[in-house]
Amino acid sequence: IDRIVTISQSGPEAIPSDGQQSTNEFDRQQLYETVIKNTSEGLFVVNRDEEIEYANPTVVSASRSSLSALEGTDLSESISQFVSQSDTERLLTIVESALYIDDQGHTADDETTFPRTIDIQLALPEETVDAELSVSPLRADGTVIGAVITSRDISERKRRYKEVQELKERLELAVDGAGIGVWDWDMTTDRVEYNEQWAAMLGYSLEDIRPHLSAWETRTHPDDIGRIETALENHKQWNTEYYDTEHRMKTADGNWKWIRDVGKVVERD
């Protein structure tokens, strides 16, 4: 589970003999080739001249091209058919950084900045998709000989994000008029966005509230925590349609105030 919005009211590997080593390496090479050819992600390799050396079947199929037609073509020329000029320039800047990292006097430590990713739109022959492109240097014997670029379709993720944002905007309009407190919890980082009404319910201004789950935890009555955790877990496991609890929270003047929370998971991993 990634996010919830709430309103408040192994064993050692055997070492093969020399006779087995070549067979195992051959099997491993075949395994790599099979994974690359069958992955749903697009993958292509460019050389130091920024020419396409290889494109896997996903790229070939999506571009309605052929491997022979793509191999040896200039990267910029190939992708500009499907990508805007600004996105093409962004991608080429990252690719060049990967290709010439050694020439720029960087050390291996600088490669911690790779892989680098950008989000772009691909205008493919059949459809337009949102894609996440990832770029990494390709090395042989310690020398950069090219770059590997992978492409992942993130259209569904973008669509869900847009839906969540639209839902959030509608919710904010509703709660502003009703004086309802809202907190939006990113469960992967424990960052929480509280609204002004939530802070005001407890006698605070929004600037007084740290945007973190701890701001809620430290103000919740300890005797109510167990019941809250049970309700939350039941909702996370799909046992309840909503997370729904009543509990006490400490106000700015030190008193306890009964609060009802009703929430729902809006994004799952």
Tab-separated table of C-alpha atoms in Angstrom:
chain	number	residue	atom	x	y	z
A	1	ILE	CA	0.000	0.000	0.000
A	2	ASP	CA	1.415	3.356	-1.028
A	3	ARG	CA	-1.041	5.951	0.146
A	4	ILE	CA	-4.127	6.540	2.294
A	5	VAL	CA	-6.296	9.662	2.512
A	6	THR	CA	-8.185	10.250	5.740
A	7	ILE	CA	-10.668	12.830	6.902
A	8	SER	CA	-11.072	13.714	10.565
A	9	GLN	CA	-14.086	14.266	11.988
A	10	SER	CA	19.837	-18.709	1.036
A	11	GLY	CA	22.642	-21.381	0.925
A	12	PRO	CA	26.187	-21.190	-0.653
A	13	GLU	CA	26.347	-21.466	-4.439
A	14	ALA	CA	28.178	-24.526	-5.750
A	15	ILE	CA	31.350	-23.841	-7.714
A	16	PRO	CA	31.373	-25.842	-10.968
A	17	SER	CA	34.397	-27.643	-12.335
A	18	ASP	CA	36.222	-26.249	-15.364
A	19	GLY	CA	34.275	-28.611	-17.561
A	20	GLN	CA	30.964	-27.224	-16.277
A	21	GLN	CA	31.968	-23.580	-16.293
A	22	SER	CA	31.566	-22.950	-20.018
A	23	THR	CA	28.191	-24.709	-20.033
A	24	ASN	CA	26.945	-22.607	-17.125
A	25	GLU	CA	28.183	-19.412	-18.754
A	26	PHE	CA	26.497	-20.412	-21.987
A	27	ASP	CA	23.238	-21.097	-20.141
A	28	ARG	CA	23.509	-17.783	-18.352
A	29	GLN	CA	24.093	-15.940	-21.618
A	30	GLN	CA	21.050	-17.632	-23.110
A	31	LEU	CA	19.063	-16.672	-20.031
A	32	TYR	CA	20.029	-13.010	-20.381
A	33	GLU	CA	19.125	-13.029	-24.071
A	34	THR	CA	15.771	-14.659	-23.349
A	35	VAL	CA	14.921	-12.101	-20.650
A	36	ILE	CA	15.872	-9.154	-22.888
A	37	LYS	CA	13.872	-10.493	-25.831
A	38	ASN	CA	10.760	-11.290	-23.797
A	39	THR	CA	10.570	-8.402	-21.369
A	40	SER	CA	7.628	-6.034	-21.780
A	41	GLU	CA	10.017	-3.100	-21.380
A	42	GLY	CA	11.663	-1.616	-24.433
A	43	LEU	CA	15.466	-1.845	-24.455
A	44	PHE	CA	18.017	-0.560	-26.900
A	45	VAL	CA	21.776	-0.043	-26.904
A	46	VAL	CA	23.645	2.843	-28.524
A	47	ASN	CA	27.361	3.039	-29.258
A	48	ARG	CA	29.751	5.935	-28.664
A	49	ASP	CA	28.695	7.481	-31.961
A	50	GLU	CA	25.112	7.554	-30.657
A	51	GLU	CA	24.028	4.961	-33.207
A	52	ILE	CA	21.610	2.178	-32.307
A	53	GLU	CA	23.461	-1.132	-31.984
A	54	TYR	CA	20.539	-3.232	-30.756
A	55	ALA	CA	16.810	-2.939	-30.090
A	56	ASN	CA	14.786	-5.685	-28.419
A	57	PRO	CA	11.509	-6.986	-29.902
A	58	THR	CA	9.414	-4.678	-27.721
A	59	VAL	CA	11.032	-1.610	-29.297
A	60	VAL	CA	10.840	-3.093	-32.793
A	61	SER	CA	7.152	-3.956	-32.396
A	62	ALA	CA	6.122	-0.623	-30.870
A	63	SER	CA	7.909	1.370	-33.575
A	64	ARG	CA	6.424	-0.799	-36.347
A	65	SER	CA	9.938	-1.141	-37.696
A	66	SER	CA	12.477	-3.951	-38.039
A	67	LEU	CA	15.720	-4.634	-36.226
A	68	SER	CA	17.696	-4.288	-39.446
A	69	ALA	CA	16.072	-0.909	-40.121
A	70	LEU	CA	16.938	0.367	-36.646
A	71	GLU	CA	20.480	-0.946	-36.321
A	72	GLY	CA	23.112	1.605	-37.280
A	73	THR	CA	20.673	4.525	-37.344
A	74	ASP	CA	21.336	7.754	-35.480
A	75	LEU	CA	19.571	7.786	-32.107
A	76	SER	CA	18.336	11.334	-32.522
A	77	GLU	CA	16.939	10.621	-35.970
A	78	SER	CA	15.192	7.449	-34.808
A	79	ILE	CA	13.490	8.771	-31.687
A	80	SER	CA	12.555	12.169	-33.124
A	81	GLN	CA	9.867	10.355	-35.148
A	82	PHE	CA	8.057	9.498	-31.914
A	83	VAL	CA	9.212	12.114	-29.391
A	84	SER	CA	8.903	15.899	-29.253
A	85	GLN	CA	11.982	18.013	-29.931
A	86	SER	CA	12.266	19.114	-26.309
A	87	ASP	CA	12.037	15.529	-25.004
A	88	THR	CA	14.539	14.390	-27.643
A	89	GLU	CA	17.015	17.024	-26.457
A	90	ARG	CA	16.499	16.026	-22.824
A	91	LEU	CA	17.149	12.371	-23.597
A	92	LEU	CA	20.222	13.078	-25.732
A	93	THR	CA	21.730	15.198	-22.959
A	94	ILE	CA	21.482	12.281	-20.542
A	95	VAL	CA	22.783	9.783	-23.113
A	96	GLU	CA	25.802	11.969	-23.858
A	97	SER	CA	26.496	12.272	-20.141
A	98	ALA	CA	26.502	8.473	-19.883
A	99	LEU	CA	28.673	7.974	-22.983
A	100	TYR	CA	31.339	10.488	-22.071
A	101	ILE	CA	31.480	10.164	-18.307
A	102	ASP	CA	35.123	9.009	-18.480
A	103	ASP	CA	36.156	11.780	-20.885
A	104	GLN	CA	34.798	14.362	-18.460
A	105	GLY	CA	37.242	13.232	-15.797
A	106	HIS	CA	34.628	11.682	-13.538
A	107	THR	CA	35.354	8.732	-11.295
A	108	ALA	CA	33.353	5.562	-10.844
A	109	ASP	CA	31.663	7.195	-7.835
A	110	ASP	CA	29.915	9.614	-10.200
A	111	GLU	CA	28.052	6.704	-11.720
A	112	THR	CA	25.895	6.605	-8.603
A	113	THR	CA	23.869	9.241	-10.484
A	114	PHE	CA	22.968	6.506	-12.994
A	115	PRO	CA	20.593	5.187	-14.058
A	116	ARG	CA	18.959	8.516	-14.850
A	117	THR	CA	15.298	8.599	-15.745
A	118	ILE	CA	12.978	10.996	-17.553
A	119	ASP	CA	9.261	10.875	-18.294
A	120	ILE	CA	8.272	11.548	-21.897
A	121	GLN	CA	5.382	11.025	-24.287
A	122	LEU	CA	5.846	8.585	-27.164
A	123	ALA	CA	3.673	9.154	-30.251
A	124	LEU	CA	3.736	5.577	-31.527
A	125	PRO	CA	2.006	4.481	-34.741
A	126	GLU	CA	-0.890	2.865	-32.836
A	127	GLU	CA	-1.194	5.134	-29.807
A	128	THR	CA	0.411	7.820	-27.676
A	129	VAL	CA	1.788	6.569	-24.380
A	130	ASP	CA	3.499	8.042	-21.352
A	131	ALA	CA	6.865	6.393	-20.864
A	132	GLU	CA	9.675	6.385	-18.341
A	133	LEU	CA	13.091	6.168	-19.994
A	134	SER	CA	16.122	5.048	-18.004
A	135	VAL	CA	19.719	5.552	-19.202
A	136	SER	CA	22.894	3.837	-17.958
A	137	PRO	CA	26.485	3.640	-19.247
A	138	LEU	CA	27.499	0.332	-20.848
A	139	ARG	CA	31.016	-0.778	-19.932
A	140	ALA	CA	33.413	-3.439	-21.228
A	141	ASP	CA	36.657	-4.051	-19.336
A	142	GLY	CA	36.094	-0.839	-17.400
A	143	THR	CA	35.641	1.372	-20.463
A	144	VAL	CA	32.370	2.955	-21.527
A	145	ILE	CA	31.470	1.560	-24.950
A	146	GLY	CA	27.885	2.716	-25.150
A	147	ALA	CA	24.667	3.325	-23.255
A	148	VAL	CA	21.643	1.188	-22.415
A	149	ILE	CA	18.213	2.799	-22.620
A	150	THR	CA	15.095	1.116	-21.276
A	151	SER	CA	11.532	2.296	-21.785
A	152	ARG	CA	8.574	1.489	-19.534
A	153	ASP	CA	4.923	2.305	-20.231
A	154	ILE	CA	3.644	4.384	-17.302
A	155	SER	CA	0.379	5.506	-18.902
A	156	GLU	CA	-1.700	3.711	-16.277
A	157	ARG	CA	0.343	5.202	-13.454
A	158	LYS	CA	-0.089	8.673	-14.932
A	159	ARG	CA	-3.812	8.083	-15.342
A	160	ARG	CA	-4.182	6.973	-11.723
A	161	TYR	CA	-2.158	9.946	-10.520
A	162	LYS	CA	-4.394	12.317	-12.472
A	163	GLU	CA	-7.502	10.670	-11.007
A	164	VAL	CA	-6.108	11.001	-7.490
A	165	GLN	CA	-5.287	14.674	-8.066
A	166	GLU	CA	-8.767	15.366	-9.413
A	167	LEU	CA	-10.318	13.505	-6.481
A	168	LYS	CA	-8.143	15.479	-4.097
A	169	GLU	CA	-9.205	18.786	-5.649
A	170	ARG	CA	-12.894	17.871	-5.380
A	171	LEU	CA	-12.390	16.721	-1.818
A	172	GLU	CA	-10.641	19.962	-0.878
A	173	LEU	CA	-13.533	21.987	-2.263
A	174	ALA	CA	-15.983	19.922	-0.228
A	175	VAL	CA	-14.100	19.965	3.050
A	176	ASP	CA	-13.273	23.670	2.851
A	177	GLY	CA	-16.976	24.434	3.007
A	178	ALA	CA	-17.709	21.845	5.702
A	179	GLY	CA	-14.769	22.645	7.997
A	180	ILE	CA	-13.536	19.030	7.899
A	181	GLY	CA	-9.942	18.148	8.694
A	182	VAL	CA	-8.057	16.122	6.075
A	183	TRP	CA	-4.732	14.326	6.150
A	184	ASP	CA	-3.149	12.592	3.169
A	185	TRP	CA	-0.640	9.939	4.227
A	186	ASP	CA	2.082	8.632	1.879
A	187	MET	CA	2.709	5.273	3.523
A	188	THR	CA	6.002	4.715	1.691
A	189	THR	CA	7.652	7.768	3.317
A	190	ASP	CA	5.282	8.605	6.212
A	191	ARG	CA	4.956	12.114	4.820
A	192	VAL	CA	1.508	13.539	5.585
A	193	GLU	CA	-0.235	16.558	4.121
A	194	TYR	CA	-2.605	18.104	6.679
A	195	ASN	CA	-5.071	20.825	5.825
A	196	GLU	CA	-5.694	23.967	7.855
A	197	GLN	CA	-8.961	22.640	9.300
A	198	TRP	CA	-7.193	19.591	10.738
A	199	ALA	CA	-4.679	21.800	12.520
A	200	ALA	CA	-7.404	24.200	13.696
A	201	MET	CA	-9.425	21.358	15.262
A	202	LEU	CA	-6.559	20.869	17.681
A	203	GLY	CA	-5.934	24.568	18.237
A	204	TYR	CA	-2.921	24.917	15.934
A	205	SER	CA	-2.090	26.760	12.747
A	206	LEU	CA	-0.894	24.659	9.815
A	207	GLU	CA	2.628	26.070	10.251
A	208	ASP	CA	2.742	24.433	13.708
A	209	ILE	CA	2.207	20.943	12.290
A	210	ARG	CA	5.124	18.945	10.928
A	211	PRO	CA	4.118	17.256	7.606
A	212	HIS	CA	4.868	13.794	8.945
A	213	LEU	CA	2.942	10.908	10.512
A	214	SER	CA	4.638	11.655	13.837
A	215	ALA	CA	2.548	14.833	14.134
A	216	TRP	CA	-0.530	12.628	14.354
A	217	GLU	CA	1.058	9.850	16.432
A	218	THR	CA	2.422	12.108	19.175
A	219	ARG	CA	-0.987	13.766	19.667
A	220	THR	CA	-3.036	10.555	19.773
A	221	HIS	CA	-4.052	9.117	23.159
A	222	PRO	CA	-1.864	6.056	23.874
A	223	ASP	CA	-4.854	4.017	25.073
A	224	ASP	CA	-6.470	4.396	21.640
A	225	ILE	CA	-3.469	3.397	19.495
A	226	GLY	CA	-4.184	-0.354	19.552
A	227	ARG	CA	-7.760	0.108	18.375
A	228	ILE	CA	-6.637	2.485	15.635
A	229	GLU	CA	-3.966	0.071	14.382
A	230	THR	CA	-6.516	-2.762	14.248
A	231	ALA	CA	-8.943	-0.648	12.225
A	232	LEU	CA	-6.173	0.429	9.860
A	233	GLU	CA	-4.909	-3.109	9.323
A	234	ASN	CA	-8.423	-4.383	8.629
A	235	HIS	CA	-8.840	-1.751	5.955
A	236	LYS	CA	-5.431	-2.411	4.421
A	237	GLN	CA	-6.336	-6.102	4.144
A	238	TRP	CA	-9.614	-5.254	2.317
A	239	ASN	CA	-11.706	-6.386	5.296
A	240	THR	CA	-13.468	-3.022	5.547
A	241	GLU	CA	-14.522	-0.498	2.929
A	242	TYR	CA	-13.201	2.383	5.026
A	243	TYR	CA	-10.783	3.009	7.865
A	244	ASP	CA	-13.161	4.360	10.541
A	245	THR	CA	-12.206	5.132	14.156
A	246	GLU	CA	-13.063	7.404	17.064
A	247	HIS	CA	-10.163	8.364	19.314
A	248	ARG	CA	-8.773	11.112	21.511
A	249	MET	CA	-6.194	13.657	20.410
A	250	LYS	CA	-4.365	16.226	22.495
A	251	THR	CA	-5.105	19.852	21.691
A	252	ALA	CA	-2.720	22.788	21.864
A	253	ASP	CA	-3.981	23.691	25.353
A	254	GLY	CA	-3.270	20.164	26.656
A	255	ASN	CA	-6.816	18.839	26.737
A	256	TRP	CA	-8.102	15.697	25.037
A	257	LYS	CA	-10.602	15.986	22.217
A	258	TRP	CA	-12.593	13.173	20.635
A	259	ILE	CA	-12.005	12.913	16.880
A	260	ARG	CA	-13.576	10.648	14.287
A	261	ASP	CA	-11.355	9.565	11.378
A	262	VAL	CA	-12.775	8.115	8.168
A	263	GLY	CA	-10.254	7.194	5.476
A	264	LYS	CA	-9.694	5.084	2.388
A	265	VAL	CA	-6.653	3.693	0.611
A	266	VAL	CA	-6.415	5.509	-2.727
A	267	GLU	CA	-3.243	3.942	-4.140
A	268	ARG	CA	-1.779	0.459	-3.779
A	269	ASP	CA	1.572	-0.878	-5.009
